[in-house]
Amino acid sequence: MARILYLTQIEIDHGAIRLLAEECARAGIKRPLVVTDAGVRAAGVLQPALDALGALPHAVFDGTPSNPTEAAIRAATAVYWAEHCDGLVAVGGGSSIDLAKGVAIAATHEGPLKTYATIEGGSPKITERVAPLIAVPTTAGTGSEVARGAIVIVDDGRKLGFHRWHLVPKTAILDPDLTLALPPLLTAATGMDAIAHCMETFMAPAVNPPADGIALDGLERGWAHIVRATKNGHDREARWNMMSASMQGAMAFQKGLGCVHSLSHSLGGVNPKLHHGTLNAMFLPAVVRFNASAESMAKERRLERMARVIGLSGCDARGTEVAEALREMNARLGLPSGLAAMGVTRDLFDRITDGALADHCHKTNPRIASRDDYREILEASL
């Protein structure tokens, strides 16, 4: 049986941040905790959101790390309680939005955060008591603003997923103008994150034709505009399309992801300093080739359809052309040439593989990877 759910109200437009106070009122939020990070605040990107709140009382937590941690969630939750907040506004990239989702759980549910992790069987324990959240992304990549999940490094060092429809933000305010000052390398890395979401969810074997259509359109938008957005950050049309591609990738990945993300989640837990979107870009070529022989890929002509969307005239059954196009795109964008250029060494392979095999994305890949398969993907991505 296929279950298809899309639940979020999305506002996407240049200047959409002006709707923030109105959307807080609609969600019943009278005193929000604004969750962001120090970089967003220092860059002046937070201020338009604070201005849009107007006279609405609020508190600010700007201690989000590059990869959200349970410790940071505890710190933000303490502010939430101390300031008597009744909801959350996340302003930032996926880390800030995911951290806010963690606070939405921690502020309203008892026990350590890992209790609610997907692989711990915790999803059903996340109830409608979660604090309401409005998400305002300032990057175009993760799509967490329309997703039911969050990725958090818990106290024992594991990078775990938390998934429940109650975690979907009440409103996603997508204002491309908030991304105009995003640096080129971050634009490229987050953009490839969006492209990875679109491609990997399209390859996932679950039956969800709407998700497939959304993913393909998102891939086409992302592929056509990522270079423009990276080379000229003030290209407003390119920024709008990248923000849409990001949102579409996350709307689609409710269908499921796969080996790209199981590896990225694991390696991001081993070394939290590594950027998630960049890791996805590194793994995507090898995973496309690994997935090419899956029965569901051939049945639905998935390689051929992706190849057509990214402008290739054809592709072989091994996925060589699509994989090579991805490598070439990474190079055009100035991203690393592989994992080795990011400081990843072979002695980490066993730890990365252990985490990938346990990750919630592992079982939704079109081919179930073995330990040896993961090592081969890592070697090919090095």
Tab-separated table of C-alpha atoms in Angstrom:
chain	number	residue	atom	x	y	z
A	1	MET	CA	0.000	0.000	0.000
A	2	ALA	CA	1.297	3.478	-0.875
A	3	ARG	CA	0.636	6.322	1.551
A	4	ILE	CA	1.085	9.845	0.210
A	5	LEU	CA	1.016	12.790	2.636
A	6	TYR	CA	1.783	16.490	2.055
A	7	LEU	CA	0.838	18.652	5.003
A	8	THR	CA	2.760	21.917	5.075
A	9	GLN	CA	1.631	25.426	4.135
A	10	ILE	CA	4.369	26.950	1.971
A	11	GLU	CA	4.837	30.639	1.185
A	12	ILE	CA	7.467	31.198	-1.510
A	13	ASP	CA	8.175	34.660	-2.874
A	14	HIS	CA	10.716	37.430	-2.776
A	15	GLY	CA	9.973	39.322	0.434
A	16	ALA	CA	7.814	36.546	1.917
A	17	ILE	CA	9.446	37.127	5.319
A	18	ARG	CA	6.908	39.926	5.812
A	19	LEU	CA	4.326	37.203	6.572
A	20	LEU	CA	6.118	35.941	9.695
A	21	ALA	CA	4.013	37.637	12.390
A	22	GLU	CA	0.820	36.695	10.548
A	23	GLU	CA	1.894	33.062	10.383
A	24	CYS	CA	2.824	33.038	14.075
A	25	ALA	CA	-0.704	34.204	14.855
A	26	ARG	CA	-2.174	31.513	12.605
A	27	ALA	CA	-0.147	28.858	14.427
A	28	GLY	CA	-1.152	30.230	17.837
A	29	ILE	CA	2.394	31.285	18.705
A	30	LYS	CA	2.363	34.325	20.996
A	31	ARG	CA	5.949	34.231	22.286
A	32	PRO	CA	8.339	32.405	19.940
A	33	LEU	CA	11.881	31.297	20.556
A	34	VAL	CA	13.802	32.268	17.428
A	35	VAL	CA	16.422	29.584	16.733
A	36	THR	CA	19.361	30.563	14.544
A	37	ASP	CA	23.158	30.479	14.482
A	38	ALA	CA	25.838	33.076	15.097
A	39	GLY	CA	26.789	33.261	11.413
A	40	VAL	CA	23.249	34.050	10.260
A	41	ARG	CA	23.009	36.726	12.925
A	42	ALA	CA	26.401	38.256	12.104
A	43	ALA	CA	25.570	38.345	8.386
A	44	GLY	CA	22.469	40.421	9.096
A	45	VAL	CA	20.145	37.746	7.711
A	46	LEU	CA	18.367	37.296	11.042
A	47	GLN	CA	17.342	40.941	11.293
A	48	PRO	CA	14.628	40.876	8.574
A	49	ALA	CA	12.921	38.070	10.507
A	50	LEU	CA	13.119	39.955	13.805
A	51	ASP	CA	11.803	43.065	12.073
A	52	ALA	CA	8.927	41.059	10.628
A	53	LEU	CA	7.929	39.898	14.122
A	54	GLY	CA	7.218	43.530	14.939
A	55	ALA	CA	5.849	43.931	18.460
A	56	LEU	CA	5.496	40.180	19.039
A	57	PRO	CA	7.494	39.250	22.187
A	58	HIS	CA	10.269	36.765	21.452
A	59	ALA	CA	13.568	35.317	22.629
A	60	VAL	CA	16.584	34.359	20.521
A	61	PHE	CA	18.903	31.344	20.686
A	62	ASP	CA	21.856	31.724	18.296
A	63	GLY	CA	24.014	28.833	19.492
A	64	THR	CA	23.190	26.315	16.761
A	65	PRO	CA	26.358	24.372	15.789
A	66	SER	CA	27.108	23.347	12.201
A	67	ASN	CA	25.636	19.928	13.001
A	68	PRO	CA	22.893	20.120	15.674
A	69	THR	CA	23.672	18.288	18.890
A	70	GLU	CA	21.638	17.107	21.834
A	71	ALA	CA	23.680	19.414	24.072
A	72	ALA	CA	22.716	22.445	21.982
A	73	ILE	CA	19.078	21.341	22.058
A	74	ARG	CA	19.237	21.224	25.862
A	75	ALA	CA	20.676	24.735	25.942
A	76	ALA	CA	17.976	26.071	23.608
A	77	THR	CA	15.254	24.258	25.542
A	78	ALA	CA	16.451	25.942	28.740
A	79	VAL	CA	15.983	29.329	27.052
A	80	TYR	CA	12.556	28.237	25.770
A	81	TRP	CA	11.410	27.419	29.301
A	82	ALA	CA	13.080	30.399	30.993
A	83	GLU	CA	11.467	32.839	28.543
A	84	HIS	CA	8.048	31.135	28.750
A	85	CYS	CA	7.933	30.557	25.001
A	86	ASP	CA	5.042	28.763	23.342
A	87	GLY	CA	6.450	28.052	19.907
A	88	LEU	CA	9.513	28.241	17.671
A	89	VAL	CA	10.696	30.173	14.637
A	90	ALA	CA	13.770	28.658	12.970
A	91	VAL	CA	15.786	31.097	10.862
A	92	GLY	CA	18.794	29.533	9.164
A	93	GLY	CA	19.935	26.469	7.310
A	94	GLY	CA	18.990	22.878	7.983
A	95	SER	CA	20.966	22.820	11.219
A	96	SER	CA	18.884	25.577	12.801
A	97	ILE	CA	15.629	24.059	11.582
A	98	ASP	CA	16.591	20.585	12.798
A	99	LEU	CA	17.727	21.967	16.141
A	100	ALA	CA	14.373	23.717	16.481
A	101	LYS	CA	12.622	20.411	15.803
A	102	GLY	CA	14.717	18.890	18.562
A	103	VAL	CA	13.588	21.643	20.923
A	104	ALA	CA	9.984	21.065	19.841
A	105	ILE	CA	10.382	17.506	21.156
A	106	ALA	CA	12.545	18.184	24.201
A	107	ALA	CA	10.406	21.045	25.512
A	108	THR	CA	7.276	18.919	25.529
A	109	HIS	CA	8.432	15.313	26.025
A	110	GLU	CA	10.330	13.645	28.862
A	111	GLY	CA	13.520	11.600	28.768
A	112	PRO	CA	16.730	11.669	26.713
A	113	LEU	CA	16.374	12.652	23.078
A	114	LYS	CA	17.507	9.268	21.745
A	115	THR	CA	14.280	7.830	23.171
A	116	TYR	CA	12.515	9.407	20.183
A	117	ALA	CA	15.003	8.415	17.460
A	118	THR	CA	13.656	6.487	14.484
A	119	ILE	CA	16.100	3.580	14.709
A	120	GLU	CA	15.318	3.273	18.430
A	121	GLY	CA	11.646	2.789	17.614
A	122	GLY	CA	10.907	6.222	19.024
A	123	SER	CA	8.864	7.804	16.227
A	124	PRO	CA	5.445	6.836	17.688
A	125	LYS	CA	6.485	8.438	20.992
A	126	ILE	CA	6.609	11.883	19.346
A	127	THR	CA	3.086	13.171	19.890
A	128	GLU	CA	0.977	16.146	18.899
A	129	ARG	CA	2.270	17.876	22.046
A	130	VAL	CA	5.359	19.043	20.115
A	131	ALA	CA	5.800	22.812	20.165
A	132	PRO	CA	4.562	24.512	16.969
A	133	LEU	CA	7.299	25.545	14.570
A	134	ILE	CA	7.593	27.991	11.682
A	135	ALA	CA	10.637	27.504	9.447
A	136	VAL	CA	12.436	30.267	7.540
A	137	PRO	CA	15.320	28.748	5.541
A	138	THR	CA	18.288	30.956	4.681
A	139	THR	CA	19.966	28.343	2.475
A	140	ALA	CA	18.613	26.318	-0.437
A	141	GLY	CA	19.546	22.735	0.235
A	142	THR	CA	18.214	20.682	3.128
A	143	GLY	CA	14.504	21.316	2.654
A	144	SER	CA	13.991	20.691	6.360
A	145	GLU	CA	11.362	23.418	6.308
A	146	VAL	CA	8.871	21.013	4.705
A	147	ALA	CA	10.175	17.716	6.107
A	148	ARG	CA	8.936	15.532	8.932
A	149	GLY	CA	12.454	14.657	10.076
A	150	ALA	CA	15.480	16.068	11.852
A	151	ILE	CA	19.057	14.808	12.093
A	152	VAL	CA	20.806	15.289	15.448
A	153	ILE	CA	24.069	14.103	17.014
A	154	VAL	CA	22.946	12.637	20.328
A	155	ASP	CA	25.019	12.448	23.498
A	156	ASP	CA	26.521	9.042	22.682
A	157	GLY	CA	27.976	10.433	19.419
A	158	ARG	CA	25.556	8.838	16.971
A	159	LYS	CA	23.973	10.970	14.245
A	160	LEU	CA	20.338	9.912	14.403
A	161	GLY	CA	17.136	10.717	12.574
A	162	PHE	CA	13.907	11.769	14.260
A	163	HIS	CA	10.771	11.407	12.128
A	164	ARG	CA	7.130	12.138	12.797
A	165	TRP	CA	4.503	14.093	10.899
A	166	HIS	CA	3.942	16.214	14.015
A	167	LEU	CA	7.428	17.692	13.415
A	168	VAL	CA	6.517	19.224	10.052
A	169	PRO	CA	6.632	23.031	10.452
A	170	LYS	CA	3.218	24.675	10.511
A	171	THR	CA	4.424	27.098	7.835
A	172	ALA	CA	7.488	27.235	5.624
A	173	ILE	CA	8.357	30.798	4.628
A	174	LEU	CA	10.653	30.621	1.607
A	175	ASP	CA	12.111	34.035	0.836
A	176	PRO	CA	14.885	33.754	-1.785
A	177	ASP	CA	16.074	37.258	-0.862
A	178	LEU	CA	17.425	35.803	2.389
A	179	THR	CA	19.881	33.709	0.335
A	180	LEU	CA	21.327	36.497	-1.820
A	181	ALA	CA	24.394	36.927	0.394
A	182	LEU	CA	25.099	33.193	0.723
A	183	PRO	CA	28.792	32.602	-0.178
A	184	PRO	CA	29.520	30.732	-3.443
A	185	LEU	CA	30.905	27.550	-1.866
A	186	LEU	CA	27.982	27.258	0.527
A	187	THR	CA	25.575	27.958	-2.330
A	188	ALA	CA	27.169	25.116	-4.285
A	189	ALA	CA	27.240	22.658	-1.380
A	190	THR	CA	23.666	23.293	-0.280
A	191	GLY	CA	22.519	23.274	-3.891
A	192	MET	CA	24.050	19.847	-4.439
A	193	ASP	CA	22.287	18.726	-1.270
A	194	ALA	CA	18.984	19.654	-2.936
A	195	ILE	CA	19.985	17.868	-6.136
A	196	ALA	CA	20.985	14.773	-4.144
A	197	HIS	CA	17.590	14.765	-2.431
A	198	CYS	CA	15.788	14.946	-5.770
A	199	MET	CA	17.890	12.216	-7.381
A	200	GLU	CA	18.072	9.830	-4.460
A	201	THR	CA	14.370	9.987	-3.677
A	202	PHE	CA	13.590	9.453	-7.370
A	203	MET	CA	15.730	6.297	-7.264
A	204	ALA	CA	14.043	4.994	-4.092
A	205	PRO	CA	11.805	2.002	-4.860
A	206	ALA	CA	8.667	3.001	-2.930
A	207	VAL	CA	5.542	3.720	-4.965
A	208	ASN	CA	4.849	7.453	-4.905
A	209	PRO	CA	4.230	8.963	-8.355
A	210	PRO	CA	3.609	12.506	-6.996
A	211	ALA	CA	6.967	12.379	-5.207
A	212	ASP	CA	8.654	11.196	-8.401
A	213	GLY	CA	7.148	14.093	-10.357
A	214	ILE	CA	8.110	16.640	-7.717
A	215	ALA	CA	11.649	15.220	-7.556
A	216	LEU	CA	12.177	15.332	-11.315
A	217	ASP	CA	10.933	18.913	-11.583
A	218	GLY	CA	13.120	19.884	-8.623
A	219	LEU	CA	16.126	18.200	-10.227
A	220	GLU	CA	15.529	20.069	-13.483
A	221	ARG	CA	15.299	23.417	-11.670
A	222	GLY	CA	18.321	22.729	-9.509
A	223	TRP	CA	20.523	21.482	-12.337
A	224	ALA	CA	19.622	24.432	-14.562
A	225	HIS	CA	20.230	27.125	-11.936
A	226	ILE	CA	22.915	25.934	-9.481
A	227	VAL	CA	25.849	27.271	-11.514
A	228	ARG	CA	24.112	30.626	-12.023
A	229	ALA	CA	23.327	30.949	-8.302
A	230	THR	CA	26.901	29.997	-7.376
A	231	LYS	CA	28.607	32.331	-9.844
A	232	ASN	CA	26.234	35.267	-9.286
A	233	GLY	CA	24.627	35.196	-5.860
A	234	HIS	CA	22.378	38.145	-6.697
A	235	ASP	CA	20.707	36.352	-9.597
A	236	ARG	CA	17.219	36.452	-8.070
A	237	GLU	CA	15.695	34.077	-10.606
A	238	ALA	CA	18.380	31.483	-9.916
A	239	ARG	CA	17.967	31.916	-6.165
A	240	TRP	CA	14.188	31.437	-6.439
A	241	ASN	CA	14.605	28.253	-8.444
A	242	MET	CA	17.234	26.833	-6.087
A	243	MET	CA	14.958	27.487	-3.119
A	244	SER	CA	12.143	25.726	-4.935
A	245	ALA	CA	14.416	22.785	-5.810
A	246	SER	CA	15.391	22.494	-2.157
A	247	MET	CA	11.782	22.515	-1.008
A	248	GLN	CA	10.772	20.030	-3.708
A	249	GLY	CA	13.576	17.628	-2.809
A	250	ALA	CA	12.347	17.465	0.766
A	251	MET	CA	8.691	17.166	-0.219
A	252	ALA	CA	9.742	14.215	-2.367
A	253	PHE	CA	12.059	12.503	0.108
A	254	GLN	CA	9.140	11.583	2.314
A	255	LYS	CA	9.256	8.643	-0.131
A	256	GLY	CA	12.665	7.579	1.148
A	257	LEU	CA	16.368	8.177	0.546
A	258	GLY	CA	19.229	5.692	0.362
A	259	CYS	CA	22.953	4.973	0.471
A	260	VAL	CA	24.040	8.552	-0.208
A	261	HIS	CA	22.389	9.677	3.005
A	262	SER	CA	23.173	6.604	5.092
A	263	LEU	CA	26.856	7.255	4.344
A	264	SER	CA	26.623	11.035	4.801
A	265	HIS	CA	24.804	10.704	8.107
A	266	SER	CA	27.368	8.211	9.355
A	267	LEU	CA	30.436	10.156	8.230
A	268	GLY	CA	28.913	13.369	9.570
A	269	GLY	CA	28.696	11.669	12.955
A	270	VAL	CA	32.311	10.484	12.756
A	271	ASN	CA	33.464	14.005	11.828
A	272	PRO	CA	30.796	16.646	12.563
A	273	LYS	CA	32.906	19.345	10.871
A	274	LEU	CA	32.181	17.893	7.429
A	275	HIS	CA	29.360	19.606	5.529
A	276	HIS	CA	26.399	17.326	4.839
A	277	GLY	CA	25.618	18.715	1.378
A	278	THR	CA	29.226	18.398	0.278
A	279	LEU	CA	29.308	14.788	1.464
A	280	ASN	CA	26.148	14.049	-0.511
A	281	ALA	CA	27.800	15.505	-3.609
A	282	MET	CA	30.839	13.264	-3.084
A	283	PHE	CA	28.807	10.053	-2.660
A	284	LEU	CA	26.177	10.635	-5.342
A	285	PRO	CA	28.184	9.536	-8.434
A	286	ALA	CA	29.215	6.197	-6.927
A	287	VAL	CA	25.744	5.496	-5.543
A	288	VAL	CA	24.122	6.201	-8.913
A	289	ARG	CA	26.386	3.555	-10.437
A	290	PHE	CA	25.693	1.138	-7.578
A	291	ASN	CA	21.921	1.612	-7.956
A	292	ALA	CA	21.913	1.308	-11.751
A	293	SER	CA	21.422	-2.472	-11.727
A	294	ALA	CA	18.453	-2.430	-9.333
A	295	GLU	CA	15.296	-3.996	-10.770
A	296	SER	CA	13.146	-1.001	-9.865
A	297	MET	CA	15.565	1.334	-11.654
A	298	ALA	CA	15.194	-0.588	-14.929
A	299	LYS	CA	11.448	-1.111	-14.579
A	300	GLU	CA	10.744	2.613	-14.204
A	301	ARG	CA	13.554	3.742	-16.571
A	302	ARG	CA	14.865	5.906	-13.745
A	303	LEU	CA	18.393	6.413	-15.092
A	304	GLU	CA	17.080	7.405	-18.502
A	305	ARG	CA	14.582	9.855	-17.021
A	306	MET	CA	17.173	11.510	-14.785
A	307	ALA	CA	19.630	11.701	-17.681
A	308	ARG	CA	17.071	13.464	-19.834
A	309	VAL	CA	16.278	16.027	-17.113
A	310	ILE	CA	19.946	16.969	-16.659
A	311	GLY	CA	20.424	17.398	-20.403
A	312	LEU	CA	22.092	14.144	-21.431
A	313	SER	CA	21.162	12.636	-24.759
A	314	GLY	CA	21.317	9.118	-23.357
A	315	CYS	CA	22.869	6.862	-20.745
A	316	ASP	CA	24.042	3.285	-20.450
A	317	ALA	CA	22.641	0.723	-18.047
A	318	ARG	CA	25.579	1.190	-15.656
A	319	GLY	CA	24.840	4.859	-15.002
A	320	THR	CA	28.267	5.940	-16.236
A	321	GLU	CA	27.127	9.101	-18.024
A	322	VAL	CA	24.943	10.331	-15.164
A	323	ALA	CA	27.705	9.652	-12.634
A	324	GLU	CA	30.257	11.456	-14.788
A	325	ALA	CA	27.916	14.434	-15.232
A	326	LEU	CA	27.678	14.676	-11.454
A	327	ARG	CA	31.463	14.606	-11.060
A	328	GLU	CA	31.802	17.312	-13.693
A	329	MET	CA	29.177	19.449	-11.972
A	330	ASN	CA	31.019	19.146	-8.647
A	331	ALA	CA	34.190	20.324	-10.383
A	332	ARG	CA	32.421	23.268	-12.084
A	333	LEU	CA	31.091	24.368	-8.710
A	334	GLY	CA	34.512	24.238	-7.055
A	335	LEU	CA	33.587	21.438	-4.655
A	336	PRO	CA	36.221	18.947	-3.445
A	337	SER	CA	37.415	16.285	-5.863
A	338	GLY	CA	36.535	13.529	-3.404
A	339	LEU	CA	36.537	12.435	0.219
A	340	ALA	CA	40.333	12.451	0.439
A	341	ALA	CA	40.348	16.167	-0.335
A	342	MET	CA	38.063	16.589	2.701
A	343	GLY	CA	40.491	14.751	4.971
A	344	VAL	CA	38.705	11.388	5.012
A	345	THR	CA	41.045	8.397	5.225
A	346	ARG	CA	40.567	4.659	4.731
A	347	ASP	CA	41.073	3.916	8.418
A	348	LEU	CA	37.634	5.462	9.012
A	349	PHE	CA	35.855	3.124	6.587
A	350	ASP	CA	34.809	0.532	9.185
A	351	ARG	CA	33.244	3.155	11.453
A	352	ILE	CA	31.494	4.825	8.529
A	353	THR	CA	30.165	1.495	7.300
A	354	ASP	CA	28.902	0.518	10.751
A	355	GLY	CA	26.917	3.732	10.952
A	356	ALA	CA	25.597	3.446	7.397
A	357	LEU	CA	24.284	-0.072	7.979
A	358	ALA	CA	22.381	1.165	11.044
A	359	ASP	CA	21.050	4.346	9.440
A	360	HIS	CA	17.333	4.779	8.753
A	361	CYS	CA	18.045	5.480	5.040
A	362	HIS	CA	19.862	2.182	4.502
A	363	LYS	CA	16.752	0.078	3.916
A	364	THR	CA	15.077	2.434	1.431
A	365	ASN	CA	17.814	2.249	-1.194
A	366	PRO	CA	16.808	0.416	-4.412
A	367	ARG	CA	19.627	-2.076	-3.720
A	368	ILE	CA	20.356	-3.093	-0.147
A	369	ALA	CA	24.064	-2.498	0.311
A	370	SER	CA	26.296	-4.976	2.117
A	371	ARG	CA	29.323	-4.042	4.175
A	372	ASP	CA	31.518	-4.760	1.156
A	373	ASP	CA	29.265	-2.653	-1.066
A	374	TYR	CA	29.637	0.310	1.257
A	375	ARG	CA	33.407	-0.071	1.286
A	376	GLU	CA	33.443	-0.085	-2.522
A	377	ILE	CA	31.301	3.076	-2.624
A	378	LEU	CA	33.641	4.738	-0.140
A	379	GLU	CA	36.679	3.716	-2.162
A	380	ALA	CA	35.101	5.049	-5.366
A	381	SER	CA	34.276	8.326	-3.620
A	382	LEU	CA	37.722	8.801	-2.106
